[in-house]
Amino acid sequence: LTDDAGTLIDALRARLAELDDLGRVGGLLGWDQQTMMPPGGGPARGEAMATLERITHERATDPALGELLAELADGGGGGGDHEAALVRVARRDYDRARRVPTELAGEMALAASEAQPAWLEARERNDFAIFAPFLERNVELRKRYADCFPESEHPYDALLDRFEPDATTAQIRDVFARLSTGLVPLIEVIAAGPAPPELPGPFAIEAQRELALELARAIGYADDAWRMDDAVHPFASSVARTDIRVTTRFASDSLTGLFATMHEVGHGLYEHATDPALDRTTLGTGVSMGIHESQSRLWENCVGRSLTWWRHWYPRAQDLFPDALGDFPLEYFHRAINVVRPTLIRVEADEATYSLHVILRFELELALIEGTVAIVDLPEAWNARMKELLGVDVPDDRQGVLQDIHWAFGELGYFPTYALGNVVAAQLWKAAREALPDLDDRLAAGDCAPLRDWLRENVHRHGRALMPAEIIERATGGPLDPQPFLDYLEAKYRPLYRL
Amino acid sequence: LTDDAGTLIDALRARLAELDDLGRVGGLLGWDQQTMMPPGGGPARGEAMATLERITHERATDPALGELLAELADGGGGGGDHEAALVRVARRDYDRARRVPTELAGEMALAASEAQPAWLEARERNDFAIFAPFLERNVELRKRYADCFPESEHPYDALLDRFEPDATTAQIRDVFARLSTGLVPLIEVIAAGPAPPELPGPFAIEAQRELALELARAIGYADDAWRMDDAVHPFASSVARTDIRVTTRFASDSLTGLFATMHEVGHGLYEHATDPALDRTTLGTGVSMGIHESQSRLWENCVGRSLTWWRHWYPRAQDLFPDALGDFPLEYFHRAINVVRPTLIRVEADEATYSLHVILRFELELALIEGTVAIVDLPEAWNARMKELLGVDVPDDRQGVLQDIHWAFGELGYFPTYALGNVVAAQLWKAAREALPDLDDRLAAGDCAPLRDWLRENVHRHGRALMPAEIIERATGGPLDPQPFLDYLEAKYRPLYRL
């Protein structure tokens, strides 16, 4: 490395450190908004976040950054692995940010903020027509966004890329086709079978909180670098690699809060275990929403809904909830937390049906971008496809096309990553089990260290230094593939439902 | 207002809104650091705060802002009261910020961050020599800072101005001389008298928290725009006018947490009651540390340690602490919360002796800046003056010159504002009582609205649109004056201590 290149890379690092700091500060504002802020703080918080985003965008698209990256690309960079990745990722971010005119970004933000109250009102009144013009505007702006990337094979690729870098519409379409082909008959046969036992209750909130914290600590939550709070919609946020905030929500009539906790701790663990060398580089964070969701789903479902896991934890749960679970056998509990039923609402869907909810949204987003479904026809298209995929009748738009906030935010391209999470989680789970022959025994003994270490080594530490496809390829020896997820579900449900 | 001037003022407002947002975001980072952040988040938080400060300083000293202000000063501005104030205050801020070279600001920040661990170690080891070179460096940099304002009558004026705009060393010296002349004999005569009754205990923390919240709500805390948390060193922070965060700390062997709460709610109320028209202008906040402290002291002491206040609240306290206070008469309680005793530690000092601790620090800071006391002689000077002012012997530097963190931060010029707070609180208290003849009756009925409204009208709403001296003049009809504080203490302690 020449002195010049050293100076250039230092200059790049300084700019990335600033961008990273600004991003983390924005994250803290969001976390605070959803956990701590008194309601009166809302309008001012919106202004402060917009200011921060504007400054961040200004710095992220500063032509001087572009010049620096160009010099580094001309042979200036190229030290260790990380430095090459730094230049590559920073250049990708810069190029993509520069493609989108500031005015368009502003219009997108404005349209999204105007659409949200309209969506809320439409949902409340069960009247899609109220939301339709705002959705139309969001879709139109997303098309203009896609136009900024004319080299894409499909305009939807540009939308996908914001959440899943390098993913293509063709690839997702293929994976989702294989996924629904496998899922639809599996779900049908389960749904036709006998009803699983219902989980008794109630479950005192404070005891749930205690157990949730114990599960979290077993997975990797550490008191000196994490915190856990309540939020209406649970999420995880990385204020820093050593300042991880997970949120959860408990209800006394179910244990969903425990699974939400394991889910969010899975997200948190990814952020917590990135390579410290990537701190303050913008690369020390999850590489995509799909890979992120694989980490949450793996802990929530592959681990958290397994018989193995509860072999260790169920006695503790029975201690904490003696009235509800004292006489309820472990095997019943395992079936009760693995109910599969086609239902209307995505966020309440089980592990098997969930992906079909996502596939439906992906298909409709594509249709909107391709113009093959008009906004006005969207509710009907939704309902028809729900019937085909899940066999359910949608009674009203509130429980159908109006249920999610994502389209009010204009976030097309986001939904697919939820199903990718399931797919990748199963691929990683398979690979980890092959690599760690005693994994089940260790989990059954309450020891998460082997799995945690494997995930750190194969996924977490890379941050954004590897692309999602590289992570999957290196960790599993193959490309994105829905088969392990289908195999995993079969292997789990066949004995459980005596299929 | 011409169209041009309108455009100019809009451009100024946009820049001030950004600066205001950045300042509030920095405030939230600080609040979070002291209340919520897991310890692991510390180093990253330091970096994020430094980044935010650097960006803020860059924007606050942007030459384009200077040009805008120059155009507005040339007759462009001049709409309503607020617009004139906007231009005037923004110009003052800009001019002062531009005076200080970026390198000097950086050196000051660096020296302060290096001095803090040295101060901690020195205090722990009770060894002033460890801290001395770092303090020397801080003082030297403060002198260079003062040199940036050569028009000042005294170099210390420039340091004062950062916390108390337009205050002068000559003025403070005069006020403090009159203050200590009155305080020293009063304290001597009280100290020679009989010991007041001791407050019984213990006081359950949760009951204290409940009472603290009730007191806070009576003063003006509202659940939809405030929150209250625990912090090691209580403080108040305004994330927005409608997002006020107060912190407090309770110990089971005393009720100091209640007084800390009233103190911080006093600060919060000032921020909460600024004119909404000043939102996002950088003027919608307290004008100086002295005026701010007057608001906290007024509620903590003038109200919170009065017999009147406890006539209403003592029965409630007795309900909450029946074992400790059930048989302890109100008059005893009133004397127990008004103990006056010369002691060693400023932060534990009572209402009467507190100002003498401050005066000592002011004198020593002046001596350091004037070069009449060498750093090496500082402990001795401290101890000698403690003996003169308070009659106490300082057993070691830990309980003497090393007790406060302020000098480790390099914050010379800050201490005087604590005593100004006492002085101004008494002036405002006197004026409010004259203006509101039934004030005592209302407070004795638990009704704070008349006092709160008077303070809003005369102090709070102005934010930074009036200078401290203007606020005092308009509200009290005269200049800064220590006599009302001395009169207030005399009137309170004479009957209490049967002097």
PDB file of N, CA and C in Angstrom, chain B residues 426-464:
ATOM      1  N   ALA B 426     -34.848  34.251  43.917  1.00  0.00           N
ATOM      2  CA  ALA B 426     -35.426  35.065  44.992  1.00  0.00           C
ATOM      3  C   ALA B 426     -36.012  36.364  44.450  1.00  0.00           C
ATOM      4  N   GLN B 427     -35.351  36.951  43.445  1.00  0.00           N
ATOM      5  CA  GLN B 427     -35.915  38.168  42.837  1.00  0.00           C
ATOM      6  C   GLN B 427     -37.270  37.887  42.188  1.00  0.00           C
ATOM      7  N   LEU B 428     -37.343  36.778  41.452  1.00  0.00           N
ATOM      8  CA  LEU B 428     -38.587  36.424  40.778  1.00  0.00           C
ATOM      9  C   LEU B 428     -39.663  36.037  41.805  1.00  0.00           C
ATOM     10  N   TRP B 429     -39.254  35.334  42.812  1.00  0.00           N
ATOM     11  CA  TRP B 429     -40.184  34.906  43.863  1.00  0.00           C
ATOM     12  C   TRP B 429     -40.817  36.116  44.533  1.00  0.00           C
ATOM     13  N   LYS B 430     -39.985  37.114  44.816  1.00  0.00           N
ATOM     14  CA  LYS B 430     -40.484  38.354  45.430  1.00  0.00           C
ATOM     15  C   LYS B 430     -41.480  39.051  44.490  1.00  0.00           C
ATOM     16  N   ALA B 431     -41.093  39.140  43.216  1.00  0.00           N
ATOM     17  CA  ALA B 431     -41.954  39.827  42.243  1.00  0.00           C
ATOM     18  C   ALA B 431     -43.272  39.077  42.071  1.00  0.00           C
ATOM     19  N   ALA B 432     -43.199  37.751  42.036  1.00  0.00           N
ATOM     20  CA  ALA B 432     -44.420  36.962  41.844  1.00  0.00           C
ATOM     21  C   ALA B 432     -45.360  37.123  43.042  1.00  0.00           C
ATOM     22  N   ARG B 433     -44.794  37.127  44.226  1.00  0.00           N
ATOM     23  CA  ARG B 433     -45.630  37.273  45.427  1.00  0.00           C
ATOM     24  C   ARG B 433     -46.300  38.645  45.464  1.00  0.00           C
ATOM     25  N   GLU B 434     -45.575  39.659  44.985  1.00  0.00           N
ATOM     26  CA  GLU B 434     -46.185  40.995  44.937  1.00  0.00           C
ATOM     27  C   GLU B 434     -47.293  41.041  43.886  1.00  0.00           C
ATOM     28  N   ALA B 435     -47.050  40.365  42.781  1.00  0.00           N
ATOM     29  CA  ALA B 435     -48.029  40.411  41.685  1.00  0.00           C
ATOM     30  C   ALA B 435     -49.239  39.521  41.977  1.00  0.00           C
ATOM     31  N   LEU B 436     -49.043  38.494  42.786  1.00  0.00           N
ATOM     32  CA  LEU B 436     -50.118  37.526  43.052  1.00  0.00           C
ATOM     33  C   LEU B 436     -50.387  37.473  44.552  1.00  0.00           C
ATOM     34  N   PRO B 437     -51.242  38.390  45.035  1.00  0.00           N
ATOM     35  CA  PRO B 437     -51.437  38.485  46.491  1.00  0.00           C
ATOM     36  C   PRO B 437     -51.921  37.176  47.119  1.00  0.00           C
ATOM     37  N   ASP B 438     -52.634  36.343  46.365  1.00  0.00           N
ATOM     38  CA  ASP B 438     -53.146  35.107  46.971  1.00  0.00           C
ATOM     39  C   ASP B 438     -52.251  33.892  46.670  1.00  0.00           C
ATOM     40  N   LEU B 439     -51.005  34.174  46.279  1.00  0.00           N
ATOM     41  CA  LEU B 439     -50.122  33.074  45.880  1.00  0.00           C
ATOM     42  C   LEU B 439     -49.962  32.030  46.990  1.00  0.00           C
ATOM     43  N   ASP B 440     -49.724  32.483  48.218  1.00  0.00           N
ATOM     44  CA  ASP B 440     -49.545  31.535  49.317  1.00  0.00           C
ATOM     45  C   ASP B 440     -50.783  30.660  49.513  1.00  0.00           C
ATOM     46  N   ASP B 441     -51.953  31.303  49.464  1.00  0.00           N
ATOM     47  CA  ASP B 441     -53.182  30.536  49.647  1.00  0.00           C
ATOM     48  C   ASP B 441     -53.335  29.489  48.558  1.00  0.00           C
ATOM     49  N   ARG B 442     -53.000  29.864  47.346  1.00  0.00           N
ATOM     50  CA  ARG B 442     -53.144  28.916  46.234  1.00  0.00           C
ATOM     51  C   ARG B 442     -52.176  27.750  46.383  1.00  0.00           C
ATOM     52  N   LEU B 443     -50.930  28.060  46.726  1.00  0.00           N
ATOM     53  CA  LEU B 443     -49.944  26.982  46.902  1.00  0.00           C
ATOM     54  C   LEU B 443     -50.338  26.088  48.073  1.00  0.00           C
ATOM     55  N   ALA B 444     -50.855  26.707  49.137  1.00  0.00           N
ATOM     56  CA  ALA B 444     -51.278  25.925  50.307  1.00  0.00           C
ATOM     57  C   ALA B 444     -52.473  25.042  49.967  1.00  0.00           C
ATOM     58  N   ALA B 445     -53.144  25.357  48.848  1.00  0.00           N
ATOM     59  CA  ALA B 445     -54.243  24.513  48.382  1.00  0.00           C
ATOM     60  C   ALA B 445     -53.765  23.562  47.286  1.00  0.00           C
ATOM     61  N   GLY B 446     -52.453  23.546  47.061  1.00  0.00           N
ATOM     62  CA  GLY B 446     -51.895  22.630  46.060  1.00  0.00           C
ATOM     63  C   GLY B 446     -52.015  23.127  44.637  1.00  0.00           C
ATOM     64  N   ASP B 447     -52.374  24.387  44.479  1.00  0.00           N
ATOM     65  CA  ASP B 447     -52.610  24.922  43.129  1.00  0.00           C
ATOM     66  C   ASP B 447     -51.409  25.735  42.656  1.00  0.00           C
ATOM     67  N   CYS B 448     -50.675  25.210  41.694  1.00  0.00           N
ATOM     68  CA  CYS B 448     -49.481  25.897  41.182  1.00  0.00           C
ATOM     69  C   CYS B 448     -49.783  26.762  39.967  1.00  0.00           C
ATOM     70  N   ALA B 449     -51.005  26.723  39.471  1.00  0.00           N
ATOM     71  CA  ALA B 449     -51.301  27.395  38.203  1.00  0.00           C
ATOM     72  C   ALA B 449     -50.957  28.885  38.207  1.00  0.00           C
ATOM     73  N   PRO B 450     -51.321  29.639  39.259  1.00  0.00           N
ATOM     74  CA  PRO B 450     -51.014  31.083  39.202  1.00  0.00           C
ATOM     75  C   PRO B 450     -49.503  31.341  39.074  1.00  0.00           C
ATOM     76  N   LEU B 451     -48.704  30.649  39.859  1.00  0.00           N
ATOM     77  CA  LEU B 451     -47.252  30.852  39.794  1.00  0.00           C
ATOM     78  C   LEU B 451     -46.707  30.388  38.441  1.00  0.00           C
ATOM     79  N   ARG B 452     -47.189  29.236  38.005  1.00  0.00           N
ATOM     80  CA  ARG B 452     -46.735  28.699  36.717  1.00  0.00           C
ATOM     81  C   ARG B 452     -47.058  29.692  35.586  1.00  0.00           C
ATOM     82  N   ASP B 453     -48.256  30.241  35.623  1.00  0.00           N
ATOM     83  CA  ASP B 453     -48.656  31.181  34.574  1.00  0.00           C
ATOM     84  C   ASP B 453     -47.820  32.458  34.641  1.00  0.00           C
ATOM     85  N   TRP B 454     -47.543  32.913  35.847  1.00  0.00           N
ATOM     86  CA  TRP B 454     -46.744  34.132  36.001  1.00  0.00           C
ATOM     87  C   TRP B 454     -45.332  33.907  35.446  1.00  0.00           C
ATOM     88  N   LEU B 455     -44.778  32.743  35.744  1.00  0.00           N
ATOM     89  CA  LEU B 455     -43.428  32.441  35.247  1.00  0.00           C
ATOM     90  C   LEU B 455     -43.429  32.294  33.726  1.00  0.00           C
ATOM     91  N   ARG B 456     -44.465  31.658  33.197  1.00  0.00           N
ATOM     92  CA  ARG B 456     -44.527  31.527  31.741  1.00  0.00           C
ATOM     93  C   ARG B 456     -44.539  32.917  31.095  1.00  0.00           C
ATOM     94  N   GLU B 457     -45.421  33.768  31.610  1.00  0.00           N
ATOM     95  CA  GLU B 457     -45.601  35.099  31.033  1.00  0.00           C
ATOM     96  C   GLU B 457     -44.325  35.933  31.157  1.00  0.00           C
ATOM     97  N   ASN B 458     -43.675  35.860  32.311  1.00  0.00           N
ATOM     98  CA  ASN B 458     -42.549  36.760  32.595  1.00  0.00           C
ATOM     99  C   ASN B 458     -41.174  36.189  32.242  1.00  0.00           C
ATOM    100  N   VAL B 459     -41.080  34.894  32.169  1.00  0.00           N
ATOM    101  CA  VAL B 459     -39.770  34.280  31.916  1.00  0.00           C
ATOM    102  C   VAL B 459     -39.812  33.281  30.759  1.00  0.00           C
ATOM    103  N   HIS B 460     -40.582  32.216  30.944  1.00  0.00           N
ATOM    104  CA  HIS B 460     -40.461  31.054  30.063  1.00  0.00           C
ATOM    105  C   HIS B 460     -40.685  31.356  28.596  1.00  0.00           C
ATOM    106  N   ARG B 461     -41.786  32.029  28.314  1.00  0.00           N
ATOM    107  CA  ARG B 461     -42.195  32.152  26.918  1.00  0.00           C
ATOM    108  C   ARG B 461     -41.143  32.850  26.067  1.00  0.00           C
ATOM    109  N   HIS B 462     -40.337  33.705  26.686  1.00  0.00           N
ATOM    110  CA  HIS B 462     -39.366  34.481  25.910  1.00  0.00           C
ATOM    111  C   HIS B 462     -38.244  33.637  25.328  1.00  0.00           C
ATOM    112  N   GLY B 463     -37.989  32.474  25.911  1.00  0.00           N
ATOM    113  CA  GLY B 463     -36.860  31.678  25.417  1.00  0.00           C
ATOM    114  C   GLY B 463     -35.613  32.536  25.362  1.00  0.00           C
ATOM    115  N   ARG B 464     -34.918  32.514  24.239  1.00  0.00           N
ATOM    116  CA  ARG B 464     -33.717  33.326  24.066  1.00  0.00           C
ATOM    117  C   ARG B 464     -34.002  34.658  23.378  1.00  0.00           C
TER     118      ARG B 464
END
